[in-house]
PDB file of C-alpha atoms in Angstrom:
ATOM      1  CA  UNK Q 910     -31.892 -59.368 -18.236  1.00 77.00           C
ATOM      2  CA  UNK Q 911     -35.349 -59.703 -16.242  1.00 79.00           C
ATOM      3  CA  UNK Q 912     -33.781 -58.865 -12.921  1.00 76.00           C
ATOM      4  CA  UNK Q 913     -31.859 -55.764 -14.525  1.00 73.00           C
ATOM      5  CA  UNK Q 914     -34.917 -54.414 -15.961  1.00 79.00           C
ATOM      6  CA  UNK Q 915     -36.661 -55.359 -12.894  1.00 78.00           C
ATOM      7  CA  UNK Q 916     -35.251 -52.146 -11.512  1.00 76.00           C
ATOM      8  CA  UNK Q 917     -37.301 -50.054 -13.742  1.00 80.00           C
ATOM      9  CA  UNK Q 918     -40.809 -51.215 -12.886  1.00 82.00           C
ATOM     10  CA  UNK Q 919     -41.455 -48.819  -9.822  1.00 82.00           C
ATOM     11  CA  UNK Q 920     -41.455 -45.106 -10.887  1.00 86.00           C
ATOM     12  CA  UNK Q 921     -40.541 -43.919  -7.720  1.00 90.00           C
ATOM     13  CA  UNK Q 922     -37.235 -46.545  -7.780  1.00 86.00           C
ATOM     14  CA  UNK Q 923     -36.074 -44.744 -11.202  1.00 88.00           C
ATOM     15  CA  UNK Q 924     -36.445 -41.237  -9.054  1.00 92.00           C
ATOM     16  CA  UNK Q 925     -35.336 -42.047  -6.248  1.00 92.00           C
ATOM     17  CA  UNK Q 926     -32.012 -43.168  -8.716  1.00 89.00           C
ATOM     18  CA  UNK Q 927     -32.271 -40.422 -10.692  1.00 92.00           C
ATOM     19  CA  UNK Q 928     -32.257 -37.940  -8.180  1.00 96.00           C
ATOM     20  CA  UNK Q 929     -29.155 -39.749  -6.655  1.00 95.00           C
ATOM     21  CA  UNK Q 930     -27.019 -39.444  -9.836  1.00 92.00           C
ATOM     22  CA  UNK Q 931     -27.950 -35.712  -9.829  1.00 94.00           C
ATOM     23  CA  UNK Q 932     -26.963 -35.229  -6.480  1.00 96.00           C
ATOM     24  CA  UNK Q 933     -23.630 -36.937  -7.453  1.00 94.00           C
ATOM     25  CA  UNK Q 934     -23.180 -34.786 -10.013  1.00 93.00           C
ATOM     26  CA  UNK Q 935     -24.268 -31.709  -7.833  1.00 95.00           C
ATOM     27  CA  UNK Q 936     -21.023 -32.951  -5.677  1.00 95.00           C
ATOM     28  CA  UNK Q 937     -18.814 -33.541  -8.191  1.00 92.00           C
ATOM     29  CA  UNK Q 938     -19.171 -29.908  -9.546  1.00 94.00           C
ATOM     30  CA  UNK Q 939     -18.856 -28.937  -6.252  1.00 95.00           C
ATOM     31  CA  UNK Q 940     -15.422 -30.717  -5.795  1.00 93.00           C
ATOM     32  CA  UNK Q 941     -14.490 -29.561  -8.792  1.00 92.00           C
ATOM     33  CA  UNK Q 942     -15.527 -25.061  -8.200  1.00 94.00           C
ATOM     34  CA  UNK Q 943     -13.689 -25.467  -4.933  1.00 94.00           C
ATOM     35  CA  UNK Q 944     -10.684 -27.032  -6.099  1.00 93.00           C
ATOM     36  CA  UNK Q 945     -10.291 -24.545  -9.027  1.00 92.00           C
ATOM     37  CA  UNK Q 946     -10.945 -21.938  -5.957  1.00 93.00           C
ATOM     38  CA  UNK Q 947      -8.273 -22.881  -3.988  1.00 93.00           C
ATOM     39  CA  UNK Q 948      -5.880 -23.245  -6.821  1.00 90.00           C
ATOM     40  CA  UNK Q 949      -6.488 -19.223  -7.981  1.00 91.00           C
ATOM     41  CA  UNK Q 950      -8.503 -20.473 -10.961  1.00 88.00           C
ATOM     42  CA  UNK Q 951     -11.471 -18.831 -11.743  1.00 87.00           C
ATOM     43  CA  UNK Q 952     -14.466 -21.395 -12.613  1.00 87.00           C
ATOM     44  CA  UNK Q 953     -18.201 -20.927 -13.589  1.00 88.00           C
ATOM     45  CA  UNK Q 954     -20.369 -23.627 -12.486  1.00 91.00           C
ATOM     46  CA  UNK Q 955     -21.185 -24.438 -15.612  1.00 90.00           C
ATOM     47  CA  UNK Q 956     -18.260 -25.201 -16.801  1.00 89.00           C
ATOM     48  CA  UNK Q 957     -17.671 -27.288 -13.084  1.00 90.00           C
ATOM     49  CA  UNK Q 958     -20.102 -29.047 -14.119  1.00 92.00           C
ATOM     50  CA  UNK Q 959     -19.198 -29.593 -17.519  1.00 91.00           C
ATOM     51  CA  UNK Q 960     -15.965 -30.716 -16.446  1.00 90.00           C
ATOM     52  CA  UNK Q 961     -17.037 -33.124 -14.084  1.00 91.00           C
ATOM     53  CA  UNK Q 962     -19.543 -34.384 -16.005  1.00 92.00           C
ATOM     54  CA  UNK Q 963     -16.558 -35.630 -18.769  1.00 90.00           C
ATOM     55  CA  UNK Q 964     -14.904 -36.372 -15.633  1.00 89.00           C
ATOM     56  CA  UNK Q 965     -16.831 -38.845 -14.656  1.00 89.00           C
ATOM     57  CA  UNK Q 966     -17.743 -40.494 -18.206  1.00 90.00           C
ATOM     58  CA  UNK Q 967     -14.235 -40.964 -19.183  1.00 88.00           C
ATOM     59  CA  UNK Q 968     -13.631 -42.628 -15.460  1.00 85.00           C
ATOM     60  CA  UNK Q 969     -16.518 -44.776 -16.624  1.00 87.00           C
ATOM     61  CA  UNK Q 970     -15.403 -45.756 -20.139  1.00 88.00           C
ATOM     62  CA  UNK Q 971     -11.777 -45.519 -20.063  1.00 82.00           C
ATOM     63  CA  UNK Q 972     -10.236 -48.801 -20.738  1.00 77.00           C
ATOM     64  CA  UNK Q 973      -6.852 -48.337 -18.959  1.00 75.00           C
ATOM     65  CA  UNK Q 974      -7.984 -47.141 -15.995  1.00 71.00           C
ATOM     66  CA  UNK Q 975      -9.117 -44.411 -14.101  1.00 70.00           C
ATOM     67  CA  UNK Q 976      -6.174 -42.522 -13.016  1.00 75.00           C
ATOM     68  CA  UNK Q 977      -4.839 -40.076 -15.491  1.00 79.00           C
ATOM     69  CA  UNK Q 978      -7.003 -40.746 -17.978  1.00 84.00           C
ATOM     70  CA  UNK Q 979      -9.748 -38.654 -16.492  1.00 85.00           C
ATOM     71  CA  UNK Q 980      -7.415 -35.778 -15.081  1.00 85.00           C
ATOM     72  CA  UNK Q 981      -5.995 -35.706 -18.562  1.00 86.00           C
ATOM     73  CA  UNK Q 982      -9.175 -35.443 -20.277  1.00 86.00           C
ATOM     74  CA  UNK Q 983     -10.967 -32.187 -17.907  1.00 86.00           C
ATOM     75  CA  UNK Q 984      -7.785 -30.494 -18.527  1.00 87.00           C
ATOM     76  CA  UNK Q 985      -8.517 -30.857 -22.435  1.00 87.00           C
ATOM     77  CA  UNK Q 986     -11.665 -29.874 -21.896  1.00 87.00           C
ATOM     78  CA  UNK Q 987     -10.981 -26.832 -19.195  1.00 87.00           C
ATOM     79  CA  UNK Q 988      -8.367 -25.510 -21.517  1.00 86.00           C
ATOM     80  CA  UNK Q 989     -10.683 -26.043 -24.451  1.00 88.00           C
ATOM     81  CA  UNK Q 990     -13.084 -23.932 -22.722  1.00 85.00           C
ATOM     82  CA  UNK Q 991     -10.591 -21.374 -21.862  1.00 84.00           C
ATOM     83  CA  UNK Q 992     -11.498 -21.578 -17.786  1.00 83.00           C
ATOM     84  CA  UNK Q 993      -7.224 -22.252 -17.213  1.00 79.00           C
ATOM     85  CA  UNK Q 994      -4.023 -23.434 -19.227  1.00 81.00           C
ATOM     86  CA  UNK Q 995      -3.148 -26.783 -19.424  1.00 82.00           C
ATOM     87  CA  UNK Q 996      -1.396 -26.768 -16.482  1.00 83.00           C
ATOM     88  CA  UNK Q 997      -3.668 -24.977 -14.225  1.00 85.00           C
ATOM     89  CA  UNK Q 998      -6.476 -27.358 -15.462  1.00 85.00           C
ATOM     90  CA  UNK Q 999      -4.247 -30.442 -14.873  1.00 87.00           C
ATOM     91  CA  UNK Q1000      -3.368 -29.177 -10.846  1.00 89.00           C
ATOM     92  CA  UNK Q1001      -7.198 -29.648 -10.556  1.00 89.00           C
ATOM     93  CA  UNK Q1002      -7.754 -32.943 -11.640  1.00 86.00           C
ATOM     94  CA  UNK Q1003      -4.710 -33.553  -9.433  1.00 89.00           C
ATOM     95  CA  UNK Q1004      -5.698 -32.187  -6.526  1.00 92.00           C
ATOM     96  CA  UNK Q1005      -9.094 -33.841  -6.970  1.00 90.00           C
ATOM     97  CA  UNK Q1006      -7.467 -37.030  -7.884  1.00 89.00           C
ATOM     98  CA  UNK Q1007      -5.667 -36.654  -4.136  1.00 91.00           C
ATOM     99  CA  UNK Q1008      -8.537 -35.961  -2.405  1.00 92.00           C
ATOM    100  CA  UNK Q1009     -10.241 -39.113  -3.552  1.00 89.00           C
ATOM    101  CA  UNK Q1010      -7.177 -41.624  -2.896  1.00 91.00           C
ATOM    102  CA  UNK Q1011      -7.443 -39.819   0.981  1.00 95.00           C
ATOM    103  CA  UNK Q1012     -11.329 -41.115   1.098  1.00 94.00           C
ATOM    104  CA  UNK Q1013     -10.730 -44.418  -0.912  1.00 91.00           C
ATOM    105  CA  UNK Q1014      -7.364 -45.265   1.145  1.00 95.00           C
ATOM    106  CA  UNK Q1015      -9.132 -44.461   5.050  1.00 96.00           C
ATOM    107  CA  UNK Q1016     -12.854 -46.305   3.948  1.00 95.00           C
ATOM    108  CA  UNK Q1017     -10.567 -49.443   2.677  1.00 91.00           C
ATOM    109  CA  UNK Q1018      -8.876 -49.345   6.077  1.00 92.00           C
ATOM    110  CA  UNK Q1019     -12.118 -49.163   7.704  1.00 93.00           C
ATOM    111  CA  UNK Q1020     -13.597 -51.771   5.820  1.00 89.00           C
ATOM    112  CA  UNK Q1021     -10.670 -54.514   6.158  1.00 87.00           C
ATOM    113  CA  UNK Q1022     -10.953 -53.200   9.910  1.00 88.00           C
ATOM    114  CA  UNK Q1023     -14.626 -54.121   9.811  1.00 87.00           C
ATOM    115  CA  UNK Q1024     -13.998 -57.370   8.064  1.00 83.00           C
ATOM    116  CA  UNK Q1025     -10.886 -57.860   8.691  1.00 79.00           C
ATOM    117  CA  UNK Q1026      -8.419 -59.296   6.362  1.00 76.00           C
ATOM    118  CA  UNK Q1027      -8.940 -63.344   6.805  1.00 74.00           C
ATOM    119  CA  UNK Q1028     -12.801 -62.877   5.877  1.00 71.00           C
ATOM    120  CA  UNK Q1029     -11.999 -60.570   2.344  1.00 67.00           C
ATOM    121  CA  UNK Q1030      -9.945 -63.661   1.075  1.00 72.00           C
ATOM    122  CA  UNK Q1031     -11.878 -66.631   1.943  1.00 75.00           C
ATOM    123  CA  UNK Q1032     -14.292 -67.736   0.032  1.00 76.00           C
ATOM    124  CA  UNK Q1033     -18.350 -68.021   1.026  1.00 72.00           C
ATOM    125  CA  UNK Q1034     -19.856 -70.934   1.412  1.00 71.00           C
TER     126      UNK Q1034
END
């Protein structure tokens, strides 16, 4: 508990992290206006950012897992806030949710290329 509050001693540590998780918003709103751009759907940046905002959170409390859950739940949301149908809402999350297994899929083959595979299963001394 000392070392985990130990992070918020230094003022400019908590804006320096602050202004980090606003910039990953910032992108995430992003990914999300240019997805609904390329798909025909016309999207406000508030509501991109409203979206990705629940987005994120129910990526970060979902219980079964990321995938699905979170498309599912911005599609609610994007249909709730009349920005597309169900459907048209859901091909965004989709087409977000490809997009990030492209990144995730060619770092993890960089990084077991950096490691390589014998060092990521055995054990440090």
């Amino acid at each position: 508990l000392h070392d985990g509050l130990g992070m918020l001693n230094k003022p400019q540590r908590v804006a320096s992290l602050i202004g980090m998780r606003l910039l990953d918003m910032v992108i995430q709103a992003t990914r999300f206006y240019i997805a609904a751009k390329l798909l025909g759907i016309e999207m406000t940046w508030e509501s991109a950012v409203l979206i990705a905002s629940t987005h994120f959170i129910i990526g970060v409390i979902s219980p079964s897992g990321m995938m699905g859950t979170r498309e599912a739940g911005a599609a609610g949301l994007a249909s709730y806030l009349h920005v597309a149908d169900m459907s048209q809402a859901a091909a965004v999350g989709v087409l977000i949710l490809a997009t990030e297994a492209i990144v995730n899929v060619t770092l993890a083959v960089i990084g077991v290329l950096r490691l390589g595979m014998g060092r990521m299963f055995t054990p440090r001394a």
